Amino acid sequence: PTLPDTFRALRVIQDGDSSRAEFQTLSLSELPEGEVLIEVSHSSLNYKDGLAVTGKGILRRLPMTPGIDLAGTVLDDSSGTHQPGDGVILTGWGIGERQDGGYATHARANPGWLVPQPAGTDAEWAMSVGTAGFTAMLAVMALEDAGVRPGDGEVLVTGAAGGVGSTAIALLSAAGFAVTASTGRTEEEAYLRELGASSVIGRAELPGMKRPLEKERWAGVVDCVGGETLAGAYASTRTHGALAVCGIASGIELHTTVFPLILRGVSLLGIDSVTCPQPRREAAWTRLACDLPASRLASVTQTRGLSEVPALAPQILAGQVRGRTVIDVNG
């Protein structure tokens, strides 16, 4: 295919002592190094993207193009790994943080970072899943690998109305689990039950659990929040239960004891979606294509244009964006 001379990107630039986001038209030669050139059609809006666009320090250098997700079509691959016209997905590996990301019409990447677009899906579906859905799938797989089964009891999802939480509820419900959703947005109860939650609890309930061992309740936990919420969930997890930990919306500290580990055999499972090994990455996307079709995501997804991202970024940081937001980079 004929390669363009220029591309459009949302760039975060230095502006005196602070930073700001602006749209720029750049030469293709200004893309970062990488053997694969991709024509990007869609990205998505994540909490990290909100931090990046509003100048909250997540970007390792400036100027930089945010966007920790992208999906599109291969234009050229000098390594021969991918063919022109192949649909590919890229999440993680530091894009949108350490190197230019998905908020642009074109991108470069290493061939080993890319996942083939699963058969029967498209780029818009991939970005309705995005890093959030991919992380949720890794968390569900981790609980299953730890032996958590639908018959074992309730599974808790914290930060339930967010992107990871929403997708985790849908995936767990589809797998047959009884899901309890924890949220600070009580007005979203109907939405969470529509996703598959069988019960909903308020945000304050878990931080209120202060004893080293609380009454056993959860067979498994997908925690998107951290901090005191994670501590309370951990203290109330059942014997031989497990917690998949993937978020810090409430803080990075964890004040607790080893008692659940050594007296109940509880497992704390770290979920790393950034450098997840390629075989597990591809397995997660293959399963997502089966368990989370576009029809299932329709009620939790909105599509907005790249031009709207500067206005959307502070909204996601304020907890005002529910579910998934797909970004049409040509919009």
Short mmCIF file of C-alpha atoms in Angstrom, two decimals:
data_model
loop_
_atom_site.label_atom_id
_atom_site.label_comp_id
_atom_site.label_asym_id
_atom_site.label_seq_id
_atom_site.Cartn_x
_atom_site.Cartn_y
_atom_site.Cartn_z
CA PRO A 1 0.00 0.00 0.00
CA THR A 2 0.99 3.61 -0.55
CA LEU A 3 2.32 5.10 2.66
CA PRO A 4 1.19 8.58 3.74
CA ASP A 5 3.65 11.42 4.25
CA THR A 6 1.96 12.71 7.40
CA PHE A 7 -0.38 11.60 10.17
CA ARG A 8 -2.56 13.26 12.84
CA ALA A 9 -1.95 12.77 16.55
CA LEU A 10 -3.04 14.08 19.91
CA ARG A 11 0.23 15.12 21.54
CA VAL A 12 1.00 16.09 25.11
CA ILE A 13 3.63 18.84 25.03
CA GLN A 14 5.59 20.83 27.57
CA ASP A 15 4.08 24.26 28.21
CA GLY A 16 6.26 26.17 30.65
CA ASP A 17 6.13 24.42 34.02
CA SER A 18 3.16 22.28 33.03
CA SER A 19 1.94 20.30 30.03
CA ARG A 20 -1.04 20.39 27.73
CA ALA A 21 -2.57 18.31 24.96
CA GLU A 22 -2.90 19.53 21.39
CA PHE A 23 -3.55 18.07 17.95
CA GLN A 24 -0.63 18.03 15.54
CA THR A 25 0.09 16.89 12.00
CA LEU A 26 3.44 15.12 11.94
CA SER A 27 5.73 13.51 9.41
CA LEU A 28 5.67 9.70 9.30
CA SER A 29 9.39 9.82 10.06
CA GLU A 30 8.55 11.21 13.52
CA LEU A 31 7.01 7.92 14.63
CA PRO A 32 9.09 5.88 17.12
CA GLU A 33 11.25 2.98 16.03
CA GLY A 34 9.52 -0.29 15.24
CA GLU A 35 9.45 -2.78 12.42
CA VAL A 36 5.67 -2.69 11.97
CA LEU A 37 3.82 0.33 10.62
CA ILE A 38 0.13 0.30 11.54
CA GLU A 39 -2.76 2.35 10.24
CA VAL A 40 -4.72 2.86 13.44
CA SER A 41 -8.51 2.99 13.25
CA HIS A 42 -9.51 2.80 16.94
CA SER A 43 -8.14 3.28 20.43
CA SER A 44 -9.90 3.52 23.78
CA LEU A 45 -10.12 5.65 26.91
CA ASN A 46 -8.59 4.25 30.10
CA TYR A 47 -7.76 5.72 33.50
CA LYS A 48 -4.07 5.90 32.52
CA ASP A 49 -5.03 7.84 29.39
CA GLY A 50 -6.92 10.34 31.53
CA LEU A 51 -3.78 10.84 33.61
CA ALA A 52 -1.63 11.27 30.50
CA VAL A 53 -3.87 13.73 28.68
CA THR A 54 -4.38 15.91 31.77
CA GLY A 55 -0.66 16.05 32.51
CA LYS A 56 -0.68 13.96 35.70
CA GLY A 57 2.89 12.71 35.21
CA ILE A 58 2.39 9.24 33.73
CA LEU A 59 4.25 10.07 30.49
CA ARG A 60 7.98 9.33 30.73
CA ARG A 61 8.96 12.13 28.33
CA LEU A 62 7.43 14.96 26.35
CA PRO A 63 6.22 15.44 23.73
CA MET A 64 4.38 12.14 23.48
CA THR A 65 1.22 10.63 22.03
CA PRO A 66 -0.96 9.00 24.74
CA GLY A 67 -3.22 6.00 24.22
CA ILE A 68 -2.36 2.66 25.86
CA ASP A 69 -4.50 0.70 23.36
CA LEU A 70 -4.75 0.59 19.60
CA ALA A 71 -6.18 -1.56 16.85
CA GLY A 72 -5.77 -1.26 13.11
CA THR A 73 -4.25 -2.67 9.97
CA VAL A 74 -0.64 -3.50 9.15
CA LEU A 75 0.75 -1.34 6.34
CA ASP A 76 4.29 -2.69 6.42
CA ASP A 77 6.36 -5.14 8.49
CA SER A 78 10.05 -5.30 7.70
CA SER A 79 10.40 -8.40 9.91
CA GLY A 80 7.96 -10.41 7.80
CA THR A 81 5.99 -11.49 10.88
CA HIS A 82 2.79 -9.76 9.79
CA GLN A 83 1.45 -9.14 6.31
CA PRO A 84 0.04 -5.89 4.92
CA GLY A 85 -3.70 -5.90 5.54
CA ASP A 86 -3.51 -7.99 8.72
CA GLY A 87 -5.73 -6.77 11.53
CA VAL A 88 -3.77 -6.40 14.77
CA ILE A 89 -4.30 -5.38 18.40
CA LEU A 90 -1.73 -3.69 20.61
CA THR A 91 -2.11 -3.19 24.36
CA GLY A 92 0.58 -2.74 26.98
CA TRP A 93 4.35 -2.82 26.38
CA GLY A 94 4.61 0.81 27.47
CA ILE A 95 2.78 2.43 24.56
CA GLY A 96 1.10 5.63 25.62
CA GLU A 97 3.55 5.87 28.54
CA ARG A 98 7.13 5.24 27.39
CA GLN A 99 6.56 5.50 23.65
CA ASP A 100 3.94 7.05 21.38
CA GLY A 101 0.58 5.31 21.67
CA GLY A 102 -2.80 4.94 20.04
CA TYR A 103 -4.14 8.49 19.89
CA ALA A 104 -2.93 8.88 16.32
CA THR A 105 -3.85 7.70 12.85
CA HIS A 106 -0.56 5.76 12.54
CA ALA A 107 1.81 3.95 14.88
CA ARG A 108 4.96 1.85 14.86
CA ALA A 109 5.54 -1.21 17.04
CA ASN A 110 7.70 -4.26 17.52
CA PRO A 111 6.16 -7.34 15.84
CA GLY A 112 6.22 -9.37 19.06
CA TRP A 113 3.92 -6.89 20.76
CA LEU A 114 1.03 -7.45 18.37
CA VAL A 115 -1.86 -9.89 18.71
CA PRO A 116 -3.70 -10.95 15.55
CA GLN A 117 -7.28 -9.75 15.37
CA PRO A 118 -9.38 -12.84 16.31
CA ALA A 119 -11.47 -14.25 13.47
CA GLY A 120 -14.95 -12.79 13.29
CA THR A 121 -14.06 -9.61 15.20
CA ASP A 122 -13.08 -6.10 14.19
CA ALA A 123 -11.00 -3.21 15.52
CA GLU A 124 -13.96 -1.48 17.15
CA TRP A 125 -14.78 -4.66 19.12
CA ALA A 126 -11.11 -5.00 20.11
CA MET A 127 -11.08 -1.51 21.56
CA SER A 128 -14.42 -2.00 23.31
CA VAL A 129 -12.47 -4.74 25.11
CA GLY A 130 -9.11 -2.90 25.22
CA THR A 131 -6.66 -3.00 28.10
CA ALA A 132 -9.57 -2.95 30.56
CA GLY A 133 -11.24 -6.05 29.13
CA PHE A 134 -7.93 -7.79 28.56
CA THR A 135 -6.98 -7.14 32.19
CA ALA A 136 -10.36 -8.42 33.36
CA MET A 137 -9.89 -11.60 31.31
CA LEU A 138 -6.43 -12.16 32.80
CA ALA A 139 -7.94 -11.73 36.28
CA VAL A 140 -10.70 -14.26 35.60
CA MET A 141 -8.19 -16.73 34.16
CA ALA A 142 -5.97 -16.26 37.23
CA LEU A 143 -8.86 -17.04 39.60
CA GLU A 144 -9.69 -20.14 37.58
CA ASP A 145 -6.06 -21.25 37.58
CA ALA A 146 -6.07 -20.84 41.38
CA GLY A 147 -8.96 -23.28 41.61
CA VAL A 148 -11.88 -20.88 42.11
CA ARG A 149 -15.04 -22.43 40.68
CA PRO A 150 -18.65 -21.19 40.33
CA GLY A 151 -19.86 -23.61 43.00
CA ASP A 152 -17.43 -22.26 45.61
CA GLY A 153 -19.47 -19.15 46.49
CA GLU A 154 -19.66 -15.43 45.76
CA VAL A 155 -17.02 -13.67 43.71
CA LEU A 156 -16.48 -9.98 44.47
CA VAL A 157 -15.62 -7.29 41.92
CA THR A 158 -14.50 -3.92 43.29
CA GLY A 159 -14.59 -0.70 41.31
CA ALA A 160 -17.43 -2.44 39.54
CA ALA A 161 -18.71 0.41 37.35
CA GLY A 162 -15.31 1.08 35.76
CA GLY A 163 -13.96 -0.47 32.60
CA VAL A 164 -12.14 -3.42 34.19
CA GLY A 165 -14.87 -4.00 36.76
CA SER A 166 -17.71 -3.89 34.23
CA THR A 167 -16.00 -6.39 31.96
CA ALA A 168 -15.05 -8.66 34.86
CA ILE A 169 -18.69 -8.84 35.95
CA ALA A 170 -19.79 -9.77 32.42
CA LEU A 171 -17.08 -12.44 32.08
CA LEU A 172 -17.64 -13.96 35.52
CA SER A 173 -21.39 -14.01 35.07
CA ALA A 174 -21.03 -15.69 31.67
CA ALA A 175 -18.80 -18.33 33.33
CA GLY A 176 -21.50 -19.13 35.88
CA PHE A 177 -20.22 -17.24 38.95
CA ALA A 178 -22.47 -15.44 41.43
CA VAL A 179 -21.00 -11.93 41.33
CA THR A 180 -21.21 -9.23 43.99
CA ALA A 181 -20.38 -5.75 42.71
CA SER A 182 -18.80 -3.14 44.99
CA THR A 183 -19.21 0.45 43.84
CA GLY A 184 -19.32 4.01 45.07
CA ARG A 185 -21.86 4.83 42.37
CA THR A 186 -25.08 3.47 43.84
CA GLU A 187 -27.02 5.01 40.96
CA GLU A 188 -25.41 2.37 38.71
CA GLU A 189 -27.03 -0.61 40.44
CA ALA A 190 -29.41 -1.37 37.56
CA TYR A 191 -26.50 -1.18 35.11
CA LEU A 192 -24.39 -3.58 37.21
CA ARG A 193 -27.25 -6.06 37.53
CA GLU A 194 -27.76 -5.89 33.77
CA LEU A 195 -24.11 -6.90 33.37
CA GLY A 196 -24.72 -9.95 35.53
CA ALA A 197 -24.14 -8.91 39.16
CA SER A 198 -26.43 -10.78 41.52
CA SER A 199 -25.90 -8.31 44.36
CA VAL A 200 -24.45 -4.82 44.84
CA ILE A 201 -22.70 -3.38 47.93
CA GLY A 202 -21.56 0.16 48.68
CA ARG A 203 -17.97 1.35 48.50
CA ALA A 204 -17.75 1.93 52.27
CA GLU A 205 -18.48 -1.66 53.29
CA LEU A 206 -15.06 -3.17 52.52
CA PRO A 207 -12.81 -0.43 54.03
CA GLY A 208 -14.86 -0.84 57.21
CA MET A 209 -13.49 -4.36 57.66
CA LYS A 210 -10.51 -3.68 59.93
CA ARG A 211 -9.86 -7.00 61.70
CA PRO A 212 -7.01 -9.23 60.44
CA LEU A 213 -9.56 -11.97 59.74
CA GLU A 214 -13.16 -11.07 58.97
CA LYS A 215 -16.09 -13.41 58.44
CA GLU A 216 -15.40 -15.59 55.39
CA ARG A 217 -17.46 -14.50 52.39
CA TRP A 218 -15.69 -14.34 49.02
CA ALA A 219 -14.53 -17.40 47.07
CA GLY A 220 -12.68 -15.04 44.75
CA VAL A 221 -12.07 -11.35 44.22
CA VAL A 222 -11.23 -9.18 41.23
CA ASP A 223 -9.88 -6.00 42.84
CA CYS A 224 -9.61 -2.86 40.71
CA VAL A 225 -9.26 -0.46 43.65
CA GLY A 226 -6.45 -1.36 46.06
CA GLY A 227 -5.91 0.38 49.39
CA GLU A 228 -8.38 -0.19 52.23
CA THR A 229 -10.89 -1.80 49.85
CA LEU A 230 -8.41 -4.53 48.96
CA ALA A 231 -7.46 -4.99 52.62
CA GLY A 232 -11.09 -5.54 53.59
CA ALA A 233 -11.73 -7.93 50.71
CA TYR A 234 -8.57 -9.88 51.56
CA ALA A 235 -9.54 -10.23 55.22
CA SER A 236 -12.99 -11.57 54.26
CA THR A 237 -11.91 -14.05 51.55
CA ARG A 238 -12.82 -17.65 52.22
CA THR A 239 -10.38 -20.48 52.95
CA HIS A 240 -8.41 -21.36 49.80
CA GLY A 241 -9.94 -18.43 47.97
CA ALA A 242 -7.99 -16.05 45.76
CA LEU A 243 -7.77 -12.37 44.92
CA ALA A 244 -6.71 -11.11 41.48
CA VAL A 245 -5.28 -7.64 42.07
CA CYS A 246 -5.16 -5.22 39.14
CA GLY A 247 -5.94 -1.64 40.20
CA ILE A 248 -4.99 1.29 42.42
CA ALA A 249 -7.97 3.63 42.13
CA SER A 250 -8.11 3.93 45.93
CA GLY A 251 -4.36 3.94 46.59
CA ILE A 252 -1.15 1.96 46.34
CA GLU A 253 -0.70 1.03 50.01
CA LEU A 254 -1.90 -2.24 51.52
CA HIS A 255 -2.12 -2.30 55.33
CA THR A 256 -2.94 -5.83 56.40
CA THR A 257 -1.49 -9.03 57.92
CA VAL A 258 -0.30 -12.40 56.69
CA PHE A 259 -3.10 -14.21 58.54
CA PRO A 260 -5.33 -14.85 55.49
CA LEU A 261 -2.30 -16.29 53.71
CA ILE A 262 -1.16 -18.66 56.43
CA LEU A 263 -4.42 -19.44 58.29
CA ARG A 264 -6.80 -19.68 55.33
CA GLY A 265 -4.47 -20.41 52.43
CA VAL A 266 -5.71 -17.35 50.54
CA SER A 267 -3.80 -16.46 47.36
CA LEU A 268 -2.94 -12.92 46.31
CA LEU A 269 -2.51 -12.91 42.52
CA GLY A 270 -0.89 -10.00 40.73
CA ILE A 271 -2.26 -9.15 37.28
CA ASP A 272 0.22 -7.52 34.89
CA SER A 273 -1.38 -6.68 31.56
CA VAL A 274 1.59 -4.62 30.32
CA THR A 275 4.27 -7.30 29.87
CA CYS A 276 2.01 -10.36 29.89
CA PRO A 277 3.77 -13.15 27.94
CA GLN A 278 2.60 -13.54 24.36
CA PRO A 279 1.10 -17.08 24.63
CA ARG A 280 -1.13 -16.08 27.55
CA ARG A 281 -1.91 -12.78 25.83
CA GLU A 282 -3.14 -14.57 22.71
CA ALA A 283 -5.08 -17.12 24.79
CA ALA A 284 -6.87 -14.30 26.61
CA TRP A 285 -7.85 -12.56 23.35
CA THR A 286 -9.05 -15.84 21.84
CA ARG A 287 -11.26 -16.45 24.84
CA LEU A 288 -12.50 -12.84 24.84
CA ALA A 289 -13.67 -13.29 21.25
CA CYS A 290 -15.79 -16.26 22.40
CA ASP A 291 -17.00 -15.03 25.81
CA LEU A 292 -17.47 -11.34 25.10
CA PRO A 293 -18.96 -10.82 21.61
CA ALA A 294 -19.83 -7.35 20.36
CA SER A 295 -23.50 -7.90 21.16
CA ARG A 296 -22.64 -8.45 24.84
CA LEU A 297 -20.58 -5.25 24.97
CA ALA A 298 -23.10 -2.97 23.28
CA SER A 299 -24.75 -1.84 26.52
CA VAL A 300 -21.44 -0.99 28.21
CA THR A 301 -19.71 0.74 25.29
CA GLN A 302 -19.82 4.20 23.76
CA THR A 303 -17.80 5.38 20.75
CA ARG A 304 -16.39 8.90 20.69
CA GLY A 305 -14.01 10.75 18.40
CA LEU A 306 -10.36 11.49 19.10
CA SER A 307 -11.26 15.19 19.06
CA GLU A 308 -13.35 14.60 22.22
CA VAL A 309 -10.56 13.00 24.27
CA PRO A 310 -9.28 16.24 25.92
CA ALA A 311 -12.77 16.79 27.35
CA LEU A 312 -13.28 13.13 28.30
CA ALA A 313 -9.95 12.74 30.13
CA PRO A 314 -10.88 14.66 33.31
CA GLN A 315 -14.25 12.89 33.35
CA ILE A 316 -12.72 9.42 33.60
CA LEU A 317 -10.42 10.60 36.40
CA ALA A 318 -13.46 11.92 38.28
CA GLY A 319 -15.23 8.55 37.99
CA GLN A 320 -17.86 9.97 35.64
CA VAL A 321 -17.27 7.49 32.79
CA ARG A 322 -18.85 4.06 33.13
CA GLY A 323 -18.05 0.98 31.10
CA ARG A 324 -15.92 1.28 27.99
CA THR A 325 -15.24 4.22 25.68
CA VAL A 326 -13.94 3.39 22.20
CA ILE A 327 -12.04 6.19 20.45
CA ASP A 328 -12.40 6.56 16.69
CA VAL A 329 -9.03 8.11 15.85
CA ASN A 330 -10.43 9.60 12.65
CA GLY A 331 -13.20 11.36 14.53
#
